Amino acid sequence: VHTSRRACAFVYPSFEQNGLVWFWPSTDPQYKDIGEKLKPPLLPKVDDPSYSSLIASRDIPYG
C-alpha cells in the first residue's frame, strides 16, 4: 500500500495461498499487512499432491 501522495497507481494488498491469488480491495494503509493478520480458510484438498483440477479460460468478443 503506497503512502506517498505522489503515487498515481493503486496497489492492493495481495498474496498467494493454495494456488490462488487473494487480494484485499482497499488501499487504506491499515490493511497493508492484512494477509498476515487475516488468512483465508485453508483448502487441504488443494494442497494434496494427488489433487488435480482443470483451469479454463475463454475470451469472448464484445462488439
PDB file of N, CA and C in Angstrom:
ATOM      1  N   VAL A   1       0.857  -1.169   0.000  1.00  0.00           N
ATOM      2  CA  VAL A   1       0.000   0.000   0.000  1.00  0.00           C
ATOM      3  C   VAL A   1       0.894   1.220   0.000  1.00  0.00           C
ATOM      4  N   HIS A   2       0.714   2.071  -1.000  1.00  0.00           N
ATOM      5  CA  HIS A   2       1.522   3.286  -1.087  1.00  0.00           C
ATOM      6  C   HIS A   2       1.027   4.319  -0.083  1.00  0.00           C
ATOM      7  N   THR A   3       1.952   5.007   0.528  1.00  0.00           N
ATOM      8  CA  THR A   3       1.588   6.096   1.427  1.00  0.00           C
ATOM      9  C   THR A   3       2.044   7.431   0.871  1.00  0.00           C
ATOM     10  N   SER A   4       2.705   7.416  -0.291  1.00  0.00           N
ATOM     11  CA  SER A   4       3.162   8.649  -0.919  1.00  0.00           C
ATOM     12  C   SER A   4       1.992   9.347  -1.604  1.00  0.00           C
ATOM     13  N   ARG A   5       1.870  10.625  -1.400  1.00  0.00           N
ATOM     14  CA  ARG A   5       0.800  11.391  -2.061  1.00  0.00           C
ATOM     15  C   ARG A   5       1.094  11.560  -3.555  1.00  0.00           C
ATOM     16  N   ARG A   6       2.339  11.309  -3.966  1.00  0.00           N
ATOM     17  CA  ARG A   6       2.717  11.452  -5.370  1.00  0.00           C
ATOM     18  C   ARG A   6       2.423  10.191  -6.175  1.00  0.00           C
ATOM     19  N   ALA A   7       2.114   9.099  -5.510  1.00  0.00           N
ATOM     20  CA  ALA A   7       1.831   7.851  -6.219  1.00  0.00           C
ATOM     21  C   ALA A   7       0.547   8.009  -7.032  1.00  0.00           C
ATOM     22  N   CYS A   8       0.561   7.517  -8.263  1.00  0.00           N
ATOM     23  CA  CYS A   8      -0.621   7.686  -9.117  1.00  0.00           C
ATOM     24  C   CYS A   8      -1.275   6.343  -9.475  1.00  0.00           C
ATOM     25  N   ALA A   9      -0.828   5.272  -8.870  1.00  0.00           N
ATOM     26  CA  ALA A   9      -1.429   3.960  -9.118  1.00  0.00           C
ATOM     27  C   ALA A   9      -1.891   3.369  -7.791  1.00  0.00           C
ATOM     28  N   PHE A  10      -2.949   2.605  -7.850  1.00  0.00           N
ATOM     29  CA  PHE A  10      -3.434   1.942  -6.647  1.00  0.00           C
ATOM     30  C   PHE A  10      -2.733   0.594  -6.499  1.00  0.00           C
ATOM     31  N   VAL A  11      -2.336   0.280  -5.307  1.00  0.00           N
ATOM     32  CA  VAL A  11      -1.726  -1.011  -5.000  1.00  0.00           C
ATOM     33  C   VAL A  11      -2.562  -1.648  -3.904  1.00  0.00           C
ATOM     34  N   TYR A  12      -2.994  -2.867  -4.154  1.00  0.00           N
ATOM     35  CA  TYR A  12      -3.834  -3.563  -3.193  1.00  0.00           C
ATOM     36  C   TYR A  12      -3.038  -4.673  -2.514  1.00  0.00           C
ATOM     37  N   PRO A  13      -3.230  -4.865  -1.212  1.00  0.00           N
ATOM     38  CA  PRO A  13      -2.561  -5.971  -0.532  1.00  0.00           C
ATOM     39  C   PRO A  13      -2.984  -7.291  -1.179  1.00  0.00           C
ATOM     40  N   SER A  14      -2.005  -8.131  -1.516  1.00  0.00           N
ATOM     41  CA  SER A  14      -2.316  -9.404  -2.159  1.00  0.00           C
ATOM     42  C   SER A  14      -1.276 -10.453  -1.779  1.00  0.00           C
ATOM     43  N   PHE A  15      -1.664 -11.716  -1.925  1.00  0.00           N
ATOM     44  CA  PHE A  15      -0.758 -12.824  -1.658  1.00  0.00           C
ATOM     45  C   PHE A  15      -1.316 -14.083  -2.307  1.00  0.00           C
ATOM     46  N   GLU A  16      -0.486 -15.103  -2.406  1.00  0.00           N
ATOM     47  CA  GLU A  16      -0.880 -16.382  -2.985  1.00  0.00           C
ATOM     48  C   GLU A  16      -1.010 -17.417  -1.880  1.00  0.00           C
ATOM     49  N   GLN A  17      -2.072 -18.191  -1.936  1.00  0.00           N
ATOM     50  CA  GLN A  17      -2.272 -19.300  -0.999  1.00  0.00           C
ATOM     51  C   GLN A  17      -3.083 -20.366  -1.705  1.00  0.00           C
ATOM     52  N   ASN A  18      -2.667 -21.613  -1.607  1.00  0.00           N
ATOM     53  CA  ASN A  18      -3.354 -22.739  -2.242  1.00  0.00           C
ATOM     54  C   ASN A  18      -3.454 -22.578  -3.755  1.00  0.00           C
ATOM     55  N   GLY A  19      -2.483 -21.914  -4.367  1.00  0.00           N
ATOM     56  CA  GLY A  19      -2.520 -21.728  -5.811  1.00  0.00           C
ATOM     57  C   GLY A  19      -3.494 -20.661  -6.274  1.00  0.00           C
ATOM     58  N   LEU A  20      -4.058 -19.910  -5.344  1.00  0.00           N
ATOM     59  CA  LEU A  20      -4.993 -18.836  -5.676  1.00  0.00           C
ATOM     60  C   LEU A  20      -4.396 -17.499  -5.265  1.00  0.00           C
ATOM     61  N   VAL A  21      -4.709 -16.469  -6.006  1.00  0.00           N
ATOM     62  CA  VAL A  21      -4.281 -15.118  -5.642  1.00  0.00           C
ATOM     63  C   VAL A  21      -5.420 -14.470  -4.869  1.00  0.00           C
ATOM     64  N   TRP A  22      -5.109 -14.001  -3.671  1.00  0.00           N
ATOM     65  CA  TRP A  22      -6.078 -13.326  -2.810  1.00  0.00           C
ATOM     66  C   TRP A  22      -5.692 -11.862  -2.727  1.00  0.00           C
ATOM     67  N   PHE A  23      -6.664 -10.968  -2.734  1.00  0.00           N
ATOM     68  CA  PHE A  23      -6.360  -9.549  -2.545  1.00  0.00           C
ATOM     69  C   PHE A  23      -7.431  -8.897  -1.690  1.00  0.00           C
ATOM     70  N   TRP A  24      -7.030  -7.811  -1.041  1.00  0.00           N
ATOM     71  CA  TRP A  24      -7.923  -7.041  -0.186  1.00  0.00           C
ATOM     72  C   TRP A  24      -8.221  -5.752  -0.936  1.00  0.00           C
ATOM     73  N   PRO A  25      -9.467  -5.520  -1.359  1.00  0.00           N
ATOM     74  CA  PRO A  25      -9.787  -4.373  -2.214  1.00  0.00           C
ATOM     75  C   PRO A  25      -9.884  -3.043  -1.466  1.00  0.00           C
ATOM     76  N   SER A  26      -8.814  -2.690  -0.769  1.00  0.00           N
ATOM     77  CA  SER A  26      -8.773  -1.406  -0.074  1.00  0.00           C
ATOM     78  C   SER A  26      -7.345  -0.887  -0.096  1.00  0.00           C
ATOM     79  N   THR A  27      -7.192   0.388  -0.350  1.00  0.00           N
ATOM     80  CA  THR A  27      -5.864   0.999  -0.345  1.00  0.00           C
ATOM     81  C   THR A  27      -5.561   1.668   0.985  1.00  0.00           C
ATOM     82  N   ASP A  28      -6.437   1.527   1.954  1.00  0.00           N
ATOM     83  CA  ASP A  28      -6.224   2.118   3.272  1.00  0.00           C
ATOM     84  C   ASP A  28      -4.976   1.503   3.910  1.00  0.00           C
ATOM     85  N   PRO A  29      -4.026   2.323   4.370  1.00  0.00           N
ATOM     86  CA  PRO A  29      -2.776   1.800   4.953  1.00  0.00           C
ATOM     87  C   PRO A  29      -2.971   0.827   6.114  1.00  0.00           C
ATOM     88  N   GLN A  30      -4.104   0.882   6.805  1.00  0.00           N
ATOM     89  CA  GLN A  30      -4.318  -0.050   7.922  1.00  0.00           C
ATOM     90  C   GLN A  30      -4.394  -1.500   7.449  1.00  0.00           C
ATOM     91  N   TYR A  31      -4.635  -1.711   6.157  1.00  0.00           N
ATOM     92  CA  TYR A  31      -4.736  -3.065   5.610  1.00  0.00           C
ATOM     93  C   TYR A  31      -3.455  -3.517   4.915  1.00  0.00           C
ATOM     94  N   LYS A  32      -2.369  -2.795   5.101  1.00  0.00           N
ATOM     95  CA  LYS A  32      -1.110  -3.107   4.422  1.00  0.00           C
ATOM     96  C   LYS A  32      -0.686  -4.563   4.633  1.00  0.00           C
ATOM     97  N   ASP A  33      -0.782  -5.079   5.850  1.00  0.00           N
ATOM     98  CA  ASP A  33      -0.364  -6.446   6.161  1.00  0.00           C
ATOM     99  C   ASP A  33      -1.550  -7.355   6.465  1.00  0.00           C
ATOM    100  N   ILE A  34      -2.672  -7.129   5.814  1.00  0.00           N
ATOM    101  CA  ILE A  34      -3.888  -7.889   6.106  1.00  0.00           C
ATOM    102  C   ILE A  34      -3.697  -9.384   5.838  1.00  0.00           C
ATOM    103  N   GLY A  35      -2.842  -9.731   4.880  1.00  0.00           N
ATOM    104  CA  GLY A  35      -2.597 -11.136   4.578  1.00  0.00           C
ATOM    105  C   GLY A  35      -1.940 -11.886   5.716  1.00  0.00           C
ATOM    106  N   GLU A  36      -1.201 -11.186   6.557  1.00  0.00           N
ATOM    107  CA  GLU A  36      -0.582 -11.812   7.725  1.00  0.00           C
ATOM    108  C   GLU A  36      -1.548 -11.856   8.908  1.00  0.00           C
ATOM    109  N   LYS A  37      -2.426 -10.882   8.978  1.00  0.00           N
ATOM    110  CA  LYS A  37      -3.345 -10.778  10.117  1.00  0.00           C
ATOM    111  C   LYS A  37      -4.598 -11.633   9.952  1.00  0.00           C
ATOM    112  N   LEU A  38      -5.108 -11.710   8.738  1.00  0.00           N
ATOM    113  CA  LEU A  38      -6.383 -12.383   8.484  1.00  0.00           C
ATOM    114  C   LEU A  38      -6.228 -13.308   7.279  1.00  0.00           C
ATOM    115  N   LYS A  39      -5.929 -14.552   7.534  1.00  0.00           N
ATOM    116  CA  LYS A  39      -5.728 -15.525   6.459  1.00  0.00           C
ATOM    117  C   LYS A  39      -7.072 -16.082   5.992  1.00  0.00           C
ATOM    118  N   PRO A  40      -7.206 -16.343   4.681  1.00  0.00           N
ATOM    119  CA  PRO A  40      -8.417 -17.006   4.205  1.00  0.00           C
ATOM    120  C   PRO A  40      -8.417 -18.462   4.681  1.00  0.00           C
ATOM    121  N   PRO A  41      -9.551 -19.129   4.597  1.00  0.00           N
ATOM    122  CA  PRO A  41      -9.595 -20.519   5.058  1.00  0.00           C
ATOM    123  C   PRO A  41      -8.655 -21.402   4.233  1.00  0.00           C
ATOM    124  N   LEU A  42      -8.012 -22.356   4.902  1.00  0.00           N
ATOM    125  CA  LEU A  42      -7.139 -23.296   4.200  1.00  0.00           C
ATOM    126  C   LEU A  42      -7.980 -24.298   3.429  1.00  0.00           C
ATOM    127  N   LEU A  43      -7.472 -24.720   2.307  1.00  0.00           N
ATOM    128  CA  LEU A  43      -8.153 -25.708   1.482  1.00  0.00           C
ATOM    129  C   LEU A  43      -7.257 -26.943   1.401  1.00  0.00           C
ATOM    130  N   PRO A  44      -7.347 -27.850   2.377  1.00  0.00           N
ATOM    131  CA  PRO A  44      -6.447 -29.003   2.419  1.00  0.00           C
ATOM    132  C   PRO A  44      -6.456 -29.835   1.136  1.00  0.00           C
ATOM    133  N   LYS A  45      -7.614 -29.963   0.511  1.00  0.00           N
ATOM    134  CA  LYS A  45      -7.702 -30.753  -0.720  1.00  0.00           C
ATOM    135  C   LYS A  45      -6.778 -30.178  -1.799  1.00  0.00           C
ATOM    136  N   VAL A  46      -6.693 -28.874  -1.897  1.00  0.00           N
ATOM    137  CA  VAL A  46      -5.871 -28.233  -2.922  1.00  0.00           C
ATOM    138  C   VAL A  46      -4.382 -28.453  -2.646  1.00  0.00           C
ATOM    139  N   ASP A  47      -3.983 -28.561  -1.392  1.00  0.00           N
ATOM    140  CA  ASP A  47      -2.585 -28.806  -1.051  1.00  0.00           C
ATOM    141  C   ASP A  47      -2.177 -30.266  -1.238  1.00  0.00           C
ATOM    142  N   ASP A  48      -3.134 -31.166  -1.399  1.00  0.00           N
ATOM    143  CA  ASP A  48      -2.847 -32.585  -1.589  1.00  0.00           C
ATOM    144  C   ASP A  48      -2.228 -32.790  -2.976  1.00  0.00           C
ATOM    145  N   PRO A  49      -1.016 -33.389  -3.070  1.00  0.00           N
ATOM    146  CA  PRO A  49      -0.361 -33.581  -4.372  1.00  0.00           C
ATOM    147  C   PRO A  49      -1.172 -34.434  -5.343  1.00  0.00           C
ATOM    148  N   SER A  50      -2.058 -35.290  -4.844  1.00  0.00           N
ATOM    149  CA  SER A  50      -2.853 -36.129  -5.741  1.00  0.00           C
ATOM    150  C   SER A  50      -4.071 -35.394  -6.305  1.00  0.00           C
ATOM    151  N   TYR A  51      -4.351 -34.213  -5.794  1.00  0.00           N
ATOM    152  CA  TYR A  51      -5.497 -33.422  -6.268  1.00  0.00           C
ATOM    153  C   TYR A  51      -5.176 -32.838  -7.641  1.00  0.00           C
ATOM    154  N   SER A  52      -6.100 -32.926  -8.550  1.00  0.00           N
ATOM    155  CA  SER A  52      -5.916 -32.307  -9.865  1.00  0.00           C
ATOM    156  C   SER A  52      -7.142 -31.465 -10.180  1.00  0.00           C
ATOM    157  N   SER A  53      -6.919 -30.471 -10.992  1.00  0.00           N
ATOM    158  CA  SER A  53      -8.022 -29.597 -11.382  1.00  0.00           C
ATOM    159  C   SER A  53      -7.829 -29.172 -12.827  1.00  0.00           C
ATOM    160  N   LEU A  54      -8.867 -28.681 -13.401  1.00  0.00           N
ATOM    161  CA  LEU A  54      -8.830 -28.191 -14.766  1.00  0.00           C
ATOM    162  C   LEU A  54      -9.125 -26.703 -14.736  1.00  0.00           C
ATOM    163  N   ILE A  55      -8.235 -25.938 -15.318  1.00  0.00           N
ATOM    164  CA  ILE A  55      -8.435 -24.492 -15.387  1.00  0.00           C
ATOM    165  C   ILE A  55      -8.670 -24.136 -16.845  1.00  0.00           C
ATOM    166  N   ALA A  56      -9.705 -23.390 -17.101  1.00  0.00           N
ATOM    167  CA  ALA A  56     -10.028 -22.997 -18.465  1.00  0.00           C
ATOM    168  C   ALA A  56     -10.289 -21.501 -18.516  1.00  0.00           C
ATOM    169  N   SER A  57     -10.015 -20.932 -19.649  1.00  0.00           N
ATOM    170  CA  SER A  57     -10.251 -19.506 -19.863  1.00  0.00           C
ATOM    171  C   SER A  57     -10.736 -19.329 -21.293  1.00  0.00           C
ATOM    172  N   ARG A  58     -11.621 -18.393 -21.491  1.00  0.00           N
ATOM    173  CA  ARG A  58     -12.132 -18.152 -22.833  1.00  0.00           C
ATOM    174  C   ARG A  58     -12.330 -16.663 -23.020  1.00  0.00           C
ATOM    175  N   ASP A  59     -11.834 -16.149 -24.127  1.00  0.00           N
ATOM    176  CA  ASP A  59     -12.050 -14.749 -24.483  1.00  0.00           C
ATOM    177  C   ASP A  59     -13.296 -14.666 -25.353  1.00  0.00           C
ATOM    178  N   ILE A  60     -14.202 -13.787 -24.991  1.00  0.00           N
ATOM    179  CA  ILE A  60     -15.438 -13.613 -25.746  1.00  0.00           C
ATOM    180  C   ILE A  60     -15.440 -12.204 -26.324  1.00  0.00           C
ATOM    181  N   PRO A  61     -15.506 -12.082 -27.649  1.00  0.00           N
ATOM    182  CA  PRO A  61     -15.501 -10.748 -28.255  1.00  0.00           C
ATOM    183  C   PRO A  61     -16.814 -10.006 -27.977  1.00  0.00           C
ATOM    184  N   TYR A  62     -16.686  -8.803 -27.512  1.00  0.00           N
ATOM    185  CA  TYR A  62     -17.849  -7.951 -27.257  1.00  0.00           C
ATOM    186  C   TYR A  62     -17.805  -6.772 -28.213  1.00  0.00           C
ATOM    187  N   GLY A  63     -18.500  -6.889 -29.323  1.00  0.00           N
ATOM    188  CA  GLY A  63     -18.659  -5.839 -30.301  1.00  0.00           C
ATOM    189  C   GLY A  63     -17.425  -5.258 -30.771  1.00  0.00           C
TER     190      GLY A  63
END
